[in-house]
Short mmCIF file of C-alpha atoms in Angstrom, two decimals:
data_model
loop_
_atom_site.label_atom_id
_atom_site.label_comp_id
_atom_site.label_asym_id
_atom_site.label_seq_id
_atom_site.Cartn_x
_atom_site.Cartn_y
_atom_site.Cartn_z
CA UNK A 587 0.00 0.00 0.00
CA UNK A 588 1.39 3.37 -1.01
CA UNK A 589 0.36 6.57 0.79
CA UNK A 590 1.42 9.98 -0.53
CA UNK A 591 1.13 12.83 1.97
CA UNK A 592 0.87 16.46 0.85
CA UNK A 593 1.93 18.62 3.78
CA UNK A 594 3.63 21.83 4.80
CA UNK A 595 5.29 20.01 7.69
CA UNK A 596 6.84 16.69 6.59
CA UNK A 597 9.05 16.73 9.68
CA UNK A 598 6.00 15.87 11.79
CA UNK A 599 5.76 12.47 10.09
CA UNK A 600 9.35 11.24 10.16
CA UNK A 601 9.60 10.33 13.89
CA UNK A 602 6.28 8.50 13.67
CA UNK A 603 7.59 6.33 10.82
CA UNK A 604 10.62 5.25 12.88
CA UNK A 605 9.05 3.93 16.10
CA UNK A 606 6.45 1.50 17.40
CA UNK A 607 5.04 -1.79 16.16
CA UNK A 608 4.23 -0.26 12.78
CA UNK A 609 7.86 0.71 12.12
CA UNK A 610 8.60 -2.60 10.38
CA UNK A 611 5.85 -1.98 7.85
CA UNK A 612 7.33 1.41 6.95
CA UNK A 613 10.94 0.21 6.83
CA UNK A 614 10.06 -2.72 4.55
CA UNK A 615 7.83 -0.51 2.39
CA UNK A 616 4.92 -2.85 3.04
CA UNK A 617 3.27 0.48 3.71
CA UNK A 618 5.12 2.97 1.54
CA UNK A 619 4.64 6.50 2.94
CA UNK A 620 6.01 9.28 0.74
CA UNK A 621 6.10 12.87 1.95
CA UNK A 622 5.59 15.78 -0.46
CA UNK A 623 6.48 19.23 0.95
CA UNK A 624 3.93 21.59 -0.56
CA UNK A 625 6.28 24.58 -0.70
CA UNK A 626 8.32 22.68 -3.31
CA UNK A 627 5.44 23.34 -5.71
CA UNK A 628 5.17 27.10 -5.16
CA UNK A 629 5.98 29.26 -8.17
CA UNK A 630 7.48 32.37 -6.56
CA UNK A 631 10.72 33.08 -4.73
CA UNK A 632 8.93 33.22 -1.39
CA UNK A 633 7.55 29.68 -1.88
CA UNK A 634 4.09 30.99 -1.08
CA UNK A 635 1.27 28.48 -0.89
CA UNK A 636 -1.38 30.68 0.74
CA UNK A 637 -2.98 34.10 0.36
CA UNK A 638 -5.70 36.31 1.86
CA UNK A 639 -9.32 35.19 1.35
CA UNK A 640 -11.59 37.01 -1.04
CA UNK A 641 -14.37 38.73 0.88
CA UNK A 642 -12.09 39.52 3.80
CA UNK A 643 -11.85 37.80 7.13
CA UNK A 644 -9.09 36.39 9.32
CA UNK A 645 -6.42 33.95 8.33
CA UNK A 646 -5.11 32.72 5.01
CA UNK A 647 -6.33 30.23 2.40
CA UNK A 648 -4.18 27.58 0.73
CA UNK A 649 -3.82 28.29 -2.99
CA UNK A 650 -5.20 25.96 -5.65
CA UNK A 651 -2.31 26.16 -8.12
CA UNK A 652 0.55 24.80 -5.94
CA UNK A 653 -1.73 22.03 -4.74
CA UNK A 654 -2.68 21.10 -8.29
CA UNK A 655 0.98 20.95 -9.32
CA UNK A 656 1.72 18.68 -6.36
CA UNK A 657 -1.14 16.33 -7.20
CA UNK A 658 -0.07 16.17 -10.84
CA UNK A 659 3.50 15.29 -9.83
CA UNK A 660 2.32 12.57 -7.48
CA UNK A 661 -0.05 11.02 -9.99
CA UNK A 662 2.68 11.06 -12.64
CA UNK A 663 5.08 9.25 -10.31
CA UNK A 664 2.44 6.75 -9.22
CA UNK A 665 1.50 6.12 -12.83
CA UNK A 666 -2.16 6.53 -11.93
CA UNK A 667 -4.34 5.37 -14.76
CA UNK A 668 -7.55 3.45 -14.51
CA UNK A 669 -6.77 2.49 -10.89
CA UNK A 670 -6.57 6.11 -9.79
CA UNK A 671 -5.74 6.51 -6.10
CA UNK A 672 -8.26 8.70 -4.24
CA UNK A 673 -7.32 12.10 -2.87
CA UNK A 674 -8.45 12.46 0.74
CA UNK A 675 -8.68 15.83 2.47
CA UNK A 676 -8.93 16.15 6.25
CA UNK A 677 -11.56 18.67 7.29
CA UNK A 678 -14.10 19.28 10.09
CA UNK A 679 -16.71 19.13 7.32
CA UNK A 680 -15.68 15.59 6.40
CA UNK A 681 -17.32 12.27 7.19
CA UNK A 682 -16.24 10.95 10.63
CA UNK A 683 -13.49 8.36 10.45
CA UNK A 684 -14.66 4.92 11.62
CA UNK A 685 -13.07 1.50 11.94
CA UNK A 686 -15.14 0.31 8.98
CA UNK A 687 -13.70 3.09 6.81
CA UNK A 688 -10.20 2.26 8.07
CA UNK A 689 -10.72 -1.41 7.16
CA UNK A 690 -11.79 -0.46 3.66
CA UNK A 691 -8.82 1.88 3.30
CA UNK A 692 -6.41 -0.78 4.59
CA UNK A 693 -7.69 -3.25 2.00
CA UNK A 694 -6.93 -0.86 -0.87
CA UNK A 695 -3.73 0.14 -2.63
CA UNK A 696 -3.40 3.51 -0.92
CA UNK A 697 -4.28 7.15 -1.44
CA UNK A 698 -3.12 10.75 -1.55
CA UNK A 699 -3.63 12.52 1.78
CA UNK A 700 -3.94 16.30 1.75
CA UNK A 701 -3.14 18.00 5.05
CA UNK A 702 -4.70 21.44 5.06
CA UNK A 703 -3.58 24.40 7.16
CA UNK A 704 -4.68 27.97 7.91
CA UNK A 705 -8.36 28.74 7.27
CA UNK A 706 -8.63 25.99 4.70
CA UNK A 707 -8.11 25.21 1.01
CA UNK A 708 -9.47 27.06 -2.00
CA UNK A 709 -12.86 25.45 -2.61
CA UNK A 710 -12.23 25.26 -6.35
CA UNK A 711 -9.36 22.86 -5.78
CA UNK A 712 -11.51 20.74 -3.46
CA UNK A 713 -14.31 20.59 -6.02
CA UNK A 714 -11.93 19.68 -8.83
CA UNK A 715 -9.63 17.15 -7.16
CA UNK A 716 -10.75 15.85 -3.77
CA UNK A 717 -12.53 12.48 -3.73
CA UNK A 718 -13.31 12.26 -0.04
CA UNK A 719 -13.24 14.48 3.06
CA UNK A 720 -12.60 12.88 6.46
CA UNK A 721 -12.92 14.25 9.99
CA UNK A 722 -11.59 12.86 13.28
CA UNK A 723 -14.53 14.35 15.17
CA UNK A 724 -16.42 17.49 16.07
CA UNK A 725 -13.42 19.61 16.97
CA UNK A 726 -10.85 21.70 15.12
CA UNK A 727 -7.12 21.01 14.78
CA UNK A 728 -4.36 23.27 13.49
CA UNK A 729 -3.93 21.15 10.39
CA UNK A 730 -4.49 17.79 8.72
CA UNK A 731 -1.24 16.18 9.83
CA UNK A 732 -2.63 14.57 12.99
CA UNK A 733 -5.65 13.08 11.18
CA UNK A 734 -3.33 11.80 8.45
CA UNK A 735 -1.12 10.15 11.07
CA UNK A 736 -4.18 8.61 12.71
CA UNK A 737 -5.41 7.13 9.43
CA UNK A 738 -1.95 5.83 8.48
CA UNK A 739 -1.47 4.19 11.88
CA UNK A 740 -4.95 2.65 11.97
CA UNK A 741 -4.61 1.23 8.45
CA UNK A 742 -1.02 0.05 8.87
CA UNK A 743 -1.74 -2.10 11.91
CA UNK A 744 -4.32 -3.99 9.84
CA UNK A 745 -1.76 -5.05 7.24
CA UNK A 746 -0.77 -8.75 7.33
CA UNK A 747 2.14 -9.46 9.64
CA UNK A 748 2.44 -5.98 11.12
CA UNK A 749 1.19 -6.97 14.57
CA UNK A 750 2.94 -9.83 16.36
CA UNK A 751 -0.41 -11.54 16.96
CA UNK A 752 -2.71 -11.54 13.94
CA UNK A 753 -5.74 -11.78 16.25
CA UNK A 754 -4.91 -8.52 18.03
CA UNK A 755 -6.74 -6.18 15.68
CA UNK A 756 -9.68 -8.61 15.39
CA UNK A 757 -10.42 -7.99 19.08
CA UNK A 758 -10.04 -4.22 18.91
CA UNK A 759 -12.86 -1.86 19.73
CA UNK A 760 -15.19 -1.34 16.76
CA UNK A 761 -13.86 -4.36 14.83
CA UNK A 762 -17.22 -6.07 15.39
CA UNK A 763 -19.11 -2.81 15.86
CA UNK A 764 -18.77 -2.79 19.67
CA UNK A 765 -16.28 -1.56 22.24
CA UNK A 766 -13.61 -3.97 23.46
CA UNK A 767 -13.94 -5.79 26.78
CA UNK A 768 -11.74 -4.97 29.83
CA UNK A 769 -8.32 -6.61 30.05
CA UNK A 770 -6.21 -7.71 33.03
CA UNK A 771 -2.61 -8.82 33.61
CA UNK A 772 -0.28 -9.66 36.52
CA UNK A 773 -0.37 -9.50 39.49
CA UNK A 774 -3.57 -11.40 40.27
CA UNK A 775 -4.44 -8.88 42.95
CA UNK A 776 -3.47 -5.23 42.70
CA UNK A 777 -4.55 -2.39 45.04
CA UNK A 778 -6.92 -4.89 46.73
CA UNK A 779 -8.62 -5.55 43.39
CA UNK A 780 -8.45 -9.16 42.16
CA UNK A 781 -8.59 -10.30 38.56
CA UNK A 782 -12.08 -11.66 37.73
CA UNK A 783 -11.94 -15.38 38.69
CA UNK A 784 -13.28 -16.56 35.33
CA UNK A 785 -10.12 -15.31 33.62
CA UNK A 786 -8.06 -17.64 35.84
CA UNK A 787 -10.28 -20.65 35.29
CA UNK A 788 -8.76 -21.90 32.05
CA UNK A 789 -12.30 -22.54 30.74
CA UNK A 790 -12.12 -20.99 27.29
CA UNK A 791 -15.86 -21.10 26.67
CA UNK A 792 -16.67 -19.32 29.92
CA UNK A 793 -13.90 -16.77 29.32
CA UNK A 794 -15.28 -16.00 25.83
CA UNK A 795 -18.79 -15.67 27.28
CA UNK A 796 -17.56 -13.32 30.05
CA UNK A 797 -15.67 -11.16 27.56
CA UNK A 798 -18.66 -10.92 25.26
CA UNK A 799 -20.92 -9.87 28.12
CA UNK A 800 -18.44 -7.29 29.39
CA UNK A 801 -18.10 -5.98 25.85
CA UNK A 802 -21.87 -5.61 25.54
CA UNK A 803 -22.17 -4.01 28.98
CA UNK A 804 -19.46 -1.43 28.32
CA UNK A 805 -20.89 -0.57 24.92
CA UNK A 806 -24.46 -0.30 26.23
CA UNK A 807 -23.39 2.10 28.97
CA UNK A 808 -21.00 4.30 27.03
CA UNK A 809 -22.04 4.05 23.39
CA UNK A 810 -25.66 2.79 23.24
CA UNK A 811 -25.96 3.88 19.62
CA UNK A 812 -23.43 1.17 18.72
CA UNK A 813 -25.71 -1.46 20.26
CA UNK A 814 -28.56 -0.27 18.05
CA UNK A 815 -26.33 -0.30 14.98
CA UNK A 816 -25.17 -3.86 15.79
CA UNK A 817 -28.77 -4.92 16.26
CA UNK A 818 -29.78 -3.50 12.88
CA UNK A 819 -26.81 -5.24 11.27
CA UNK A 820 -27.84 -8.59 12.75
CA UNK A 821 -24.67 -8.87 14.85
CA UNK A 822 -26.44 -9.70 18.13
CA UNK A 823 -27.66 -13.24 18.86
CA UNK A 824 -30.33 -14.39 21.33
CA UNK A 825 -27.87 -14.73 24.19
CA UNK A 826 -26.67 -11.16 23.55
CA UNK A 827 -30.23 -9.86 23.63
CA UNK A 828 -31.05 -11.75 26.84
CA UNK A 829 -27.98 -10.28 28.50
CA UNK A 830 -28.87 -6.77 27.37
CA UNK A 831 -32.34 -7.23 28.85
CA UNK A 832 -30.78 -8.27 32.16
CA UNK A 833 -28.52 -5.21 32.04
CA UNK A 834 -31.50 -2.95 31.45
CA UNK A 835 -33.24 -4.45 34.48
CA UNK A 836 -30.15 -4.37 36.70
CA UNK A 837 -27.48 -1.84 35.59
CA UNK A 838 -25.10 -3.08 38.32
CA UNK A 839 -24.45 -6.37 36.51
#
């Protein structure tokens, strides 16, 4: 998978590509991240990529022409033809990023990621070139670099062989539409709080049942809309529904 990042601050990405469990994927080019400094595509001596907005107002707007030159250079190098990689722009106006979207992205061949800055990007460029807008949530960041890093990390850990245990990401929150269950490690008792006995029993069926119920309980309490979405998708069986009814009757369970 190849990911091309258009950014004013490529130095923000380099440390991220050199640490953590995903580092092997970047070093081997299993996930090939290429950084494109946007000022390299400016046409004047000042390497300007922004200007004042028409109509007045605070801040600056990123110019369409340098961005278009950058996109053209990337597509030429990628050899984009019929299998044209999408251009993704990170914006508060975008569709919220979800695990399902990450899974779809991870299964593809990559994309161009545009990291905006200032007040935004000239709308004419967005209309002409951007295929998808993505948001991390209902808040505003200084630029698109952090969302780009989040998407790269989330998609990279889903690539085959990146995680030491292939089952790790299958048990992540949202992988089956619900939050993950609680986890415990050594010692067996810490701060007068013991590990739930079922996890020490060695009974795999009972452990799986306990984890499923804890997963449902946590999701029902913190993100009830995910329970409804799982129900509509047919992801809850009769045992799940019976447990949710018990939870509704006794929230202390």
